[in-house]
mmCIF file of C-alpha atoms in Angstrom:
data_model
loop_
_atom_site.group_PDB
_atom_site.id
_atom_site.type_symbol
_atom_site.label_atom_id
_atom_site.label_comp_id
_atom_site.label_asym_id
_atom_site.label_seq_id
_atom_site.Cartn_x
_atom_site.Cartn_y
_atom_site.Cartn_z
ATOM 1 C CA LEU A 29 59.502 -9.960 -48.082
ATOM 2 C CA ILE A 30 61.775 -11.619 -50.660
ATOM 3 C CA PHE A 31 59.874 -10.021 -53.531
ATOM 4 C CA ILE A 32 59.951 -6.538 -51.991
ATOM 5 C CA ALA A 33 63.675 -6.922 -51.220
ATOM 6 C CA SER A 34 64.222 -7.978 -54.860
ATOM 7 C CA LEU A 35 62.247 -4.932 -56.014
ATOM 8 C CA LEU A 36 64.458 -2.609 -53.997
ATOM 9 C CA LEU A 37 67.570 -4.478 -55.161
ATOM 10 C CA GLY A 38 66.588 -4.225 -58.857
ATOM 11 C CA THR A 39 65.824 -0.512 -58.511
ATOM 12 C CA THR A 40 69.127 0.135 -56.731
ATOM 13 C CA ILE A 41 71.128 -1.823 -59.337
ATOM 14 C CA THR A 42 69.589 0.152 -62.206
ATOM 15 C CA ILE A 43 70.027 3.537 -60.537
ATOM 16 C CA SER A 44 73.646 2.959 -59.504
ATOM 17 C CA SER A 45 74.895 1.218 -62.664
ATOM 18 C CA HIS A 46 77.222 2.691 -65.287
ATOM 19 C CA HIS A 47 77.113 -0.255 -67.681
ATOM 20 C CA TRP A 48 74.036 -0.885 -69.855
ATOM 21 C CA VAL A 49 73.937 -4.615 -69.101
ATOM 22 C CA MET A 50 73.803 -3.934 -65.349
ATOM 23 C CA ALA A 51 70.966 -1.452 -65.860
ATOM 24 C CA TRP A 52 69.114 -4.064 -67.931
ATOM 25 C CA THR A 53 69.686 -6.703 -65.209
ATOM 26 C CA GLY A 54 68.170 -4.367 -62.601
ATOM 27 C CA LEU A 55 65.104 -3.789 -64.790
ATOM 28 C CA GLU A 56 64.664 -7.544 -65.264
ATOM 29 C CA ILE A 57 64.938 -8.263 -61.506
ATOM 30 C CA ASN A 58 62.301 -5.581 -60.940
ATOM 31 C CA THR A 59 59.904 -7.052 -63.481
ATOM 32 C CA LEU A 60 60.246 -10.594 -62.139
ATOM 33 C CA ALA A 61 59.825 -9.441 -58.518
ATOM 34 C CA ILE A 62 56.576 -7.531 -59.123
ATOM 35 C CA LEU A 63 54.860 -10.318 -61.139
ATOM 36 C CA PRO A 64 53.966 -12.526 -58.112
ATOM 37 C CA LEU A 65 52.728 -9.415 -56.267
ATOM 38 C CA ILE A 66 50.341 -8.613 -59.148
ATOM 39 C CA SER A 67 48.978 -12.156 -59.515
ATOM 40 C CA LYS A 68 48.862 -12.837 -55.749
ATOM 41 C CA SER A 69 45.059 -13.018 -55.549
ATOM 42 C CA HIS A 70 44.813 -15.683 -58.338
ATOM 43 C CA HIS A 71 41.804 -13.830 -59.734
ATOM 44 C CA PRO A 72 41.562 -14.135 -63.546
ATOM 45 C CA ARG A 73 41.871 -10.331 -63.837
ATOM 46 C CA ALA A 74 45.069 -10.415 -61.766
ATOM 47 C CA VAL A 75 46.614 -13.217 -63.814
ATOM 48 C CA GLU A 76 45.689 -11.369 -67.014
ATOM 49 C CA ALA A 77 47.260 -8.175 -65.627
ATOM 50 C CA ALA A 78 50.467 -10.040 -64.720
ATOM 51 C CA THR A 79 50.651 -11.559 -68.232
ATOM 52 C CA LYS A 80 50.149 -8.168 -69.914
ATOM 53 C CA TYR A 81 52.731 -6.602 -67.639
ATOM 54 C CA PHE A 82 55.267 -9.350 -68.343
ATOM 55 C CA LEU A 83 54.864 -9.139 -72.135
ATOM 56 C CA THR A 84 55.176 -5.334 -72.347
ATOM 57 C CA GLN A 85 58.117 -5.155 -69.932
ATOM 58 C CA ALA A 86 59.940 -8.007 -71.679
ATOM 59 C CA ALA A 87 59.561 -6.203 -75.019
ATOM 60 C CA ALA A 88 60.817 -2.947 -73.471
ATOM 61 C CA SER A 89 63.806 -4.674 -71.852
ATOM 62 C CA ALA A 90 64.713 -6.291 -75.182
ATOM 63 C CA LEU A 91 64.594 -2.837 -76.799
ATOM 64 C CA VAL A 92 66.831 -1.369 -74.057
ATOM 65 C CA LEU A 93 69.368 -4.124 -74.703
ATOM 66 C CA PHE A 94 69.068 -3.652 -78.475
ATOM 67 C CA SER A 95 69.614 0.117 -78.291
ATOM 68 C CA SER A 96 72.655 -0.248 -76.002
ATOM 69 C CA MET A 97 74.146 -2.961 -78.240
ATOM 70 C CA THR A 98 73.633 -0.783 -81.333
ATOM 71 C CA ASN A 99 75.344 2.093 -79.540
ATOM 72 C CA ALA A 100 78.239 -0.151 -78.433
ATOM 73 C CA TRP A 101 78.540 -1.486 -82.003
ATOM 74 C CA GLN A 102 78.763 2.041 -83.430
ATOM 75 C CA THR A 103 80.813 3.827 -80.742
ATOM 76 C CA GLY A 104 82.492 1.083 -78.687
ATOM 77 C CA GLN A 105 80.957 2.536 -75.497
ATOM 78 C CA TRP A 106 78.912 0.578 -72.944
ATOM 79 C CA ASP A 107 78.671 3.543 -70.571
ATOM 80 C CA ILE A 108 75.087 4.741 -69.967
ATOM 81 C CA THR A 109 75.966 8.443 -70.188
ATOM 82 C CA GLN A 110 77.788 7.940 -73.536
ATOM 83 C CA LEU A 111 74.681 7.102 -75.582
ATOM 84 C CA THR A 112 75.438 9.176 -78.679
ATOM 85 C CA HIS A 113 74.205 7.235 -81.708
ATOM 86 C CA PRO A 114 70.881 8.769 -82.962
ATOM 87 C CA ALA A 115 69.204 5.420 -83.762
ATOM 88 C CA SER A 116 70.102 4.102 -80.288
ATOM 89 C CA CYS A 117 68.640 7.235 -78.688
ATOM 90 C CA LEU A 118 65.407 6.764 -80.647
ATOM 91 C CA ILE A 119 65.069 3.074 -79.696
ATOM 92 C CA LEU A 120 65.910 3.814 -76.062
ATOM 93 C CA THR A 121 63.303 6.588 -75.865
ATOM 94 C CA SER A 122 60.616 4.225 -77.173
ATOM 95 C CA ALA A 123 61.772 1.441 -74.803
ATOM 96 C CA ILE A 124 61.556 3.751 -71.776
ATOM 97 C CA ALA A 125 58.180 5.023 -73.018
ATOM 98 C CA ILE A 126 56.922 1.414 -73.031
ATOM 99 C CA LYS A 127 58.338 0.835 -69.544
ATOM 100 C CA LEU A 128 56.746 3.993 -68.150
ATOM 101 C CA GLY A 129 53.477 3.845 -70.107
ATOM 102 C CA LEU A 130 53.907 7.097 -72.049
ATOM 103 C CA VAL A 131 51.393 7.655 -74.815
ATOM 104 C CA PRO A 132 51.562 5.493 -77.848
ATOM 105 C CA PHE A 133 52.523 2.656 -75.466
ATOM 106 C CA HIS A 134 50.171 3.387 -72.587
ATOM 107 C CA PHE A 135 47.494 0.728 -73.141
ATOM 108 C CA TRP A 136 48.914 -1.831 -70.729
ATOM 109 C CA PHE A 137 49.115 0.449 -67.697
ATOM 110 C CA PRO A 138 45.412 1.063 -66.781
ATOM 111 C CA GLU A 139 44.627 -2.632 -67.368
ATOM 112 C CA VAL A 140 47.484 -3.838 -65.164
ATOM 113 C CA LEU A 141 46.658 -1.346 -62.419
ATOM 114 C CA GLN A 142 42.982 -2.348 -62.510
ATOM 115 C CA GLY A 143 43.878 -6.039 -62.178
ATOM 116 C CA SER A 144 46.267 -5.668 -59.240
ATOM 117 C CA PRO A 145 45.509 -4.922 -55.548
ATOM 118 C CA LEU A 146 45.877 -1.370 -54.198
ATOM 119 C CA THR A 147 49.246 -1.915 -52.510
ATOM 120 C CA THR A 148 50.740 -3.470 -55.668
ATOM 121 C CA GLY A 149 49.154 -0.650 -57.682
ATOM 122 C CA LEU A 150 51.011 1.766 -55.439
ATOM 123 C CA LEU A 151 54.332 -0.022 -56.150
ATOM 124 C CA LEU A 152 53.585 -0.036 -59.898
ATOM 125 C CA SER A 153 52.831 3.698 -59.937
ATOM 126 C CA THR A 154 55.820 4.820 -57.871
ATOM 127 C CA ILE A 155 58.826 2.497 -57.332
ATOM 128 C CA MET A 156 58.525 0.756 -60.721
ATOM 129 C CA LYS A 157 58.716 4.130 -62.484
ATOM 130 C CA LEU A 158 61.974 5.104 -60.782
ATOM 131 C CA PRO A 159 64.521 2.961 -62.751
ATOM 132 C CA PRO A 160 63.277 4.047 -66.238
ATOM 133 C CA ILE A 161 63.230 7.694 -65.111
ATOM 134 C CA ALA A 162 66.772 7.290 -63.756
ATOM 135 C CA LEU A 163 67.872 5.939 -67.156
ATOM 136 C CA LEU A 164 66.196 8.915 -68.873
ATOM 137 C CA TYR A 165 67.950 11.231 -66.426
ATOM 138 C CA MET A 166 71.362 9.737 -67.204
ATOM 139 C CA THR A 167 70.901 9.823 -70.986
ATOM 140 C CA SER A 168 68.996 13.155 -71.091
ATOM 141 C CA PRO A 169 71.697 15.249 -72.874
ATOM 142 C CA SER A 170 71.663 13.008 -75.955
ATOM 143 C CA LEU A 171 67.888 12.444 -76.299
ATOM 144 C CA ASN A 172 65.766 14.051 -78.998
ATOM 145 C CA PRO A 173 63.814 16.981 -77.437
ATOM 146 C CA THR A 174 61.215 17.126 -80.257
ATOM 147 C CA LEU A 175 60.285 13.463 -79.833
ATOM 148 C CA LEU A 176 60.076 13.810 -76.039
ATOM 149 C CA THR A 177 57.905 16.952 -76.288
ATOM 150 C CA THR A 178 55.548 15.186 -78.725
ATOM 151 C CA LEU A 179 55.258 12.123 -76.457
ATOM 152 C CA ALA A 180 54.729 14.393 -73.443
ATOM 153 C CA ILE A 181 51.933 16.484 -74.955
ATOM 154 C CA LEU A 182 50.176 13.357 -76.287
ATOM 155 C CA SER A 183 50.478 11.715 -72.851
ATOM 156 C CA THR A 184 48.998 14.710 -71.042
ATOM 157 C CA ALA A 185 46.169 14.911 -73.589
ATOM 158 C CA LEU A 186 45.243 11.221 -73.628
ATOM 159 C CA GLY A 187 45.818 10.788 -69.891
ATOM 160 C CA GLY A 188 43.272 13.555 -69.355
ATOM 161 C CA TRP A 189 40.745 12.494 -71.996
ATOM 162 C CA MET A 190 40.644 8.798 -71.241
ATOM 163 C CA GLY A 191 40.316 9.383 -67.507
ATOM 164 C CA LEU A 192 37.149 11.443 -67.918
ATOM 165 C CA ASN A 193 34.786 8.518 -68.389
ATOM 166 C CA GLN A 194 36.128 6.100 -65.767
ATOM 167 C CA THR A 195 34.342 4.927 -62.635
ATOM 168 C CA GLN A 196 37.096 2.620 -61.339
ATOM 169 C CA ILE A 197 39.451 4.573 -59.081
ATOM 170 C CA ARG A 198 42.548 2.529 -59.984
ATOM 171 C CA LYS A 199 42.012 3.277 -63.682
ATOM 172 C CA ILE A 200 41.553 6.985 -62.920
ATOM 173 C CA LEU A 201 44.840 6.941 -60.995
ATOM 174 C CA ALA A 202 46.522 5.139 -63.915
ATOM 175 C CA PHE A 203 45.445 7.867 -66.347
ATOM 176 C CA SER A 204 46.510 10.518 -63.844
ATOM 177 C CA SER A 205 49.919 8.818 -63.757
ATOM 178 C CA ILE A 206 50.137 8.941 -67.574
ATOM 179 C CA SER A 207 49.411 12.683 -67.651
ATOM 180 C CA HIS A 208 51.956 13.344 -64.863
ATOM 181 C CA LEU A 209 54.555 11.378 -66.829
ATOM 182 C CA GLY A 210 53.849 13.736 -69.723
ATOM 183 C CA TRP A 211 54.881 16.658 -67.501
ATOM 184 C CA MET A 212 58.071 14.800 -66.548
ATOM 185 C CA ALA A 213 58.962 13.879 -70.140
ATOM 186 C CA ILE A 214 58.580 17.401 -71.539
ATOM 187 C CA ILE A 215 61.235 18.874 -69.262
ATOM 188 C CA ILE A 216 63.775 15.989 -69.128
ATOM 189 C CA ALA A 217 65.875 17.327 -72.038
ATOM 190 C CA TYR A 218 66.079 20.857 -70.588
ATOM 191 C CA SER A 219 66.208 20.450 -66.808
ATOM 192 C CA PRO A 220 66.497 16.795 -65.716
ATOM 193 C CA LYS A 221 66.506 17.721 -62.014
ATOM 194 C CA LEU A 222 63.032 19.219 -62.396
ATOM 195 C CA THR A 223 61.867 15.845 -63.748
ATOM 196 C CA LEU A 224 63.201 14.146 -60.627
ATOM 197 C CA LEU A 225 61.569 16.763 -58.375
ATOM 198 C CA ASN A 226 58.262 16.271 -60.191
ATOM 199 C CA PHE A 227 58.596 12.496 -59.838
ATOM 200 C CA TYR A 228 59.328 12.649 -56.098
ATOM 201 C CA LEU A 229 56.365 14.921 -55.387
ATOM 202 C CA TYR A 230 54.076 12.878 -57.661
ATOM 203 C CA ALA A 231 55.174 9.640 -55.919
ATOM 204 C CA MET A 232 54.480 11.193 -52.517
ATOM 205 C CA MET A 233 50.977 12.376 -53.435
ATOM 206 C CA THR A 234 50.067 9.109 -55.185
ATOM 207 C CA THR A 235 51.294 7.107 -52.169
ATOM 208 C CA THR A 236 49.025 9.215 -49.954
ATOM 209 C CA VAL A 237 45.997 8.592 -52.196
ATOM 210 C CA PHE A 238 46.637 4.836 -52.479
ATOM 211 C CA LEU A 239 47.204 4.387 -48.726
ATOM 212 C CA THR A 240 44.064 6.373 -47.910
ATOM 213 C CA LEU A 241 42.002 4.270 -50.340
ATOM 214 C CA ASN A 242 43.557 1.137 -48.863
ATOM 215 C CA THR A 243 42.530 2.259 -45.351
ATOM 216 C CA THR A 244 38.908 2.816 -46.411
ATOM 217 C CA LYS A 245 38.976 -0.221 -48.800
ATOM 218 C CA THR A 246 37.600 1.808 -51.703
ATOM 219 C CA LEU A 247 37.831 0.720 -55.354
ATOM 220 C CA LYS A 248 34.925 2.413 -57.178
ATOM 221 C CA LEU A 249 33.405 5.889 -57.239
ATOM 222 C CA SER A 250 30.127 4.519 -55.876
ATOM 223 C CA THR A 251 31.823 3.031 -52.801
ATOM 224 C CA LEU A 252 33.851 6.224 -52.380
ATOM 225 C CA MET A 253 30.570 8.083 -51.812
ATOM 226 C CA THR A 254 29.632 5.946 -48.825
ATOM 227 C CA ALA A 255 33.158 5.596 -47.391
ATOM 228 C CA TRP A 256 33.150 9.010 -45.675
ATOM 229 C CA THR A 257 31.557 7.613 -42.514
ATOM 230 C CA LYS A 258 34.556 5.305 -41.914
ATOM 231 C CA THR A 259 37.181 7.997 -41.262
ATOM 232 C CA PRO A 260 35.751 11.491 -41.899
ATOM 233 C CA PRO A 261 38.985 13.457 -41.182
ATOM 234 C CA LEU A 262 41.017 11.239 -43.529
ATOM 235 C CA ASN A 263 38.428 11.701 -46.270
ATOM 236 C CA ALA A 264 38.491 15.460 -45.826
ATOM 237 C CA MET A 265 42.265 15.382 -46.258
ATOM 238 C CA LEU A 266 41.924 13.093 -49.305
ATOM 239 C CA LEU A 267 40.018 15.959 -50.945
ATOM 240 C CA LEU A 268 43.053 18.229 -50.475
ATOM 241 C CA THR A 269 45.502 15.553 -51.639
ATOM 242 C CA LEU A 270 43.497 15.021 -54.846
ATOM 243 C CA LEU A 271 43.432 18.748 -55.526
ATOM 244 C CA SER A 272 47.177 18.797 -54.866
ATOM 245 C CA LEU A 273 47.639 16.020 -57.470
ATOM 246 C CA ALA A 274 45.635 18.176 -59.870
ATOM 247 C CA GLY A 275 48.129 20.987 -59.262
ATOM 248 C CA LEU A 276 45.986 23.697 -57.702
ATOM 249 C CA PRO A 277 47.980 26.688 -56.382
ATOM 250 C CA PRO A 278 48.176 26.754 -52.600
ATOM 251 C CA LEU A 279 49.058 23.027 -52.509
ATOM 252 C CA THR A 280 52.251 21.018 -53.106
ATOM 253 C CA GLY A 281 51.252 19.761 -56.579
ATOM 254 C CA PHE A 282 51.403 23.290 -57.987
ATOM 255 C CA LEU A 283 55.145 23.534 -57.295
ATOM 256 C CA PRO A 284 56.520 21.198 -60.057
ATOM 257 C CA LYS A 285 54.014 22.505 -62.627
ATOM 258 C CA TRP A 286 54.996 26.083 -61.874
ATOM 259 C CA LEU A 287 58.734 25.383 -62.144
ATOM 260 C CA ILE A 288 58.273 23.364 -65.361
ATOM 261 C CA ILE A 289 56.212 26.105 -67.029
ATOM 262 C CA GLN A 290 58.832 28.654 -65.965
ATOM 263 C CA GLU A 291 61.664 26.536 -67.419
ATOM 264 C CA LEU A 292 59.758 25.931 -70.676
ATOM 265 C CA THR A 293 59.180 29.656 -71.185
ATOM 266 C CA LYS A 294 62.911 30.240 -70.548
ATOM 267 C CA GLN A 295 63.622 27.741 -73.358
ATOM 268 C CA ASP A 296 61.325 29.685 -75.783
ATOM 269 C CA MET A 297 58.745 26.898 -75.687
ATOM 270 C CA THR A 298 55.793 29.073 -74.699
ATOM 271 C CA PRO A 299 53.336 27.301 -77.103
ATOM 272 C CA ALA A 300 54.218 23.890 -75.592
ATOM 273 C CA ALA A 301 53.894 25.306 -72.057
ATOM 274 C CA THR A 302 50.473 26.812 -72.885
ATOM 275 C CA LEU A 303 49.266 23.593 -74.495
ATOM 276 C CA ILE A 304 50.379 21.302 -71.661
ATOM 277 C CA SER A 305 48.841 23.665 -69.076
ATOM 278 C CA LEU A 306 45.511 23.639 -70.911
ATOM 279 C CA LEU A 307 45.607 19.857 -71.223
ATOM 280 C CA SER A 308 46.164 19.490 -67.478
ATOM 281 C CA LEU A 309 42.671 21.003 -67.068
ATOM 282 C CA LEU A 310 41.304 17.717 -68.425
ATOM 283 C CA SER A 311 42.850 15.778 -65.564
ATOM 284 C CA LEU A 312 41.694 18.497 -63.146
ATOM 285 C CA PHE A 313 38.138 17.563 -64.167
ATOM 286 C CA PHE A 314 38.397 13.937 -63.068
ATOM 287 C CA TYR A 315 40.281 14.851 -59.882
ATOM 288 C CA LEU A 316 37.409 17.197 -59.094
ATOM 289 C CA ARG A 317 35.002 14.346 -59.766
ATOM 290 C CA LEU A 318 36.890 12.173 -57.296
ATOM 291 C CA ALA A 319 37.013 15.034 -54.787
ATOM 292 C CA TYR A 320 33.287 15.634 -55.258
ATOM 293 C CA CYS A 321 32.493 11.975 -54.577
ATOM 294 C CA THR A 322 34.848 11.932 -51.586
ATOM 295 C CA THR A 323 33.656 14.872 -49.547
ATOM 296 C CA ILE A 324 31.405 17.382 -51.231
ATOM 297 C CA THR A 325 28.397 15.233 -52.060
ATOM 298 C CA LEU A 326 26.243 12.954 -49.910
ATOM 299 C CA PRO A 327 24.905 9.687 -51.338
ATOM 300 C CA PRO A 328 21.135 9.517 -51.926
ATOM 301 C CA HIS A 329 19.303 8.539 -48.728
ATOM 302 C CA THR A 330 17.052 5.590 -49.391
ATOM 303 C CA THR A 331 15.475 3.446 -46.690
ATOM 304 C CA ASN A 332 17.699 0.455 -47.449
ATOM 305 C CA HIS A 333 20.920 2.488 -47.410
ATOM 306 C CA MET A 334 23.214 1.439 -44.595
ATOM 307 C CA LYS A 335 25.843 3.811 -43.314
ATOM 308 C CA GLN A 336 29.205 2.091 -42.899
ATOM 309 C CA TRP A 337 30.742 1.743 -39.473
ATOM 310 C CA ARG A 338 33.742 3.812 -38.539
ATOM 311 C CA THR A 339 36.947 1.835 -38.679
ATOM 312 C CA GLY A 340 38.062 1.490 -35.064
ATOM 313 C CA LYS A 341 41.770 1.844 -35.760
ATOM 314 C CA PRO A 342 43.115 5.379 -36.259
ATOM 315 C CA ALA A 343 44.850 6.281 -39.514
ATOM 316 C CA ASN A 344 48.446 5.192 -39.884
ATOM 317 C CA ILE A 345 51.099 7.757 -38.845
ATOM 318 C CA SER A 346 52.766 7.466 -42.278
ATOM 319 C CA ILE A 347 49.477 8.495 -43.949
ATOM 320 C CA SER A 348 49.293 11.536 -41.644
ATOM 321 C CA ILE A 349 52.845 12.636 -42.482
ATOM 322 C CA LEU A 350 52.420 12.011 -46.219
ATOM 323 C CA THR A 351 49.093 13.857 -46.314
ATOM 324 C CA THR A 352 50.569 16.873 -44.557
ATOM 325 C CA MET A 353 53.503 16.920 -46.986
ATOM 326 C CA SER A 354 51.219 16.445 -49.993
ATOM 327 C CA VAL A 355 49.291 19.557 -49.027
ATOM 328 C CA MET A 356 51.744 21.945 -47.395
ATOM 329 C CA LEU A 357 55.110 21.849 -49.186
ATOM 330 C CA LEU A 358 54.509 24.846 -51.478
ATOM 331 C CA PRO A 359 56.156 27.401 -49.093
ATOM 332 C CA LEU A 360 59.415 25.481 -49.587
ATOM 333 C CA SER A 361 59.489 26.508 -53.254
ATOM 334 C CA PRO A 362 62.057 29.363 -52.858
ATOM 335 C CA MET A 363 64.464 26.758 -51.497
ATOM 336 C CA ILE A 364 64.075 24.378 -54.471
ATOM 337 C CA PRO A 365 65.936 26.466 -57.132
ATOM 338 C CA THR A 366 68.907 26.755 -54.769
ATOM 339 C CA LEU A 367 68.995 22.969 -54.426
ATOM 340 C CA ILE A 368 68.659 22.345 -58.172
#
């Protein structure tokens, strides 16, 4: 309870701060609060994941502090929105890329996610991404669009390619997170509110997937094949949620992609929009693989194959609400531009 309260406190401090040192303090509280949650099981993999997470986040926090100090040295401003010095912007972009796991700095994220339990993995993929994205949102007018577009296209490409060969579901979800972050990074300089919309919808769909996997206690593709007997309706809905994460049209996940492509073409960035759309087909492939293992295929029937018992308890009400929202929010899309 203390750690989760600290997590929420750190996130709130970062989001609501105007001063760079306060934002840095919030990031540090966040990092220190999630470490015990990662290494809770005392498994060597978990301890290794916590160590990797600590080292990368400490380096990123140091860079955040360095960029803000450089900016204050040059301009006399400690305000987050007044980040104007080019070198500071460059260092800050790389620091946030390390914090989020955008592509040249993505190596820690799949390893950490694989070493931590599903519920902690859920926190790492959603809440822990919010403070860095809030910092990007606040500094977005002064960031370098070319650098962000490059990072974004590389993230979408590598997130798709490296996820193709995985059998561990947590690693697949980590690479899916990297490619989604690419979509968020490409649009941050042009329409920051679209980045936030994309993040909220991504967090909702990822929460649904993680909670469903936590209900069926599934960690690998092979166990996913036999988990359908536990809660068949939930598994059928997991298929739709995965396709929604992939961004297929009648589902919620199509909404941010559609709006981002529209905004990019308005900004005369049609080549970038085409490229990032084609690269999202790579991640569609591994979502389809997950969906195939979940519902479409039956495991081979051998004599020693035991079907798993149904879990007696019904699915959590929060999973039901989240699943419905992850699948059916697309009709709200005419309302979104009026809100933005």
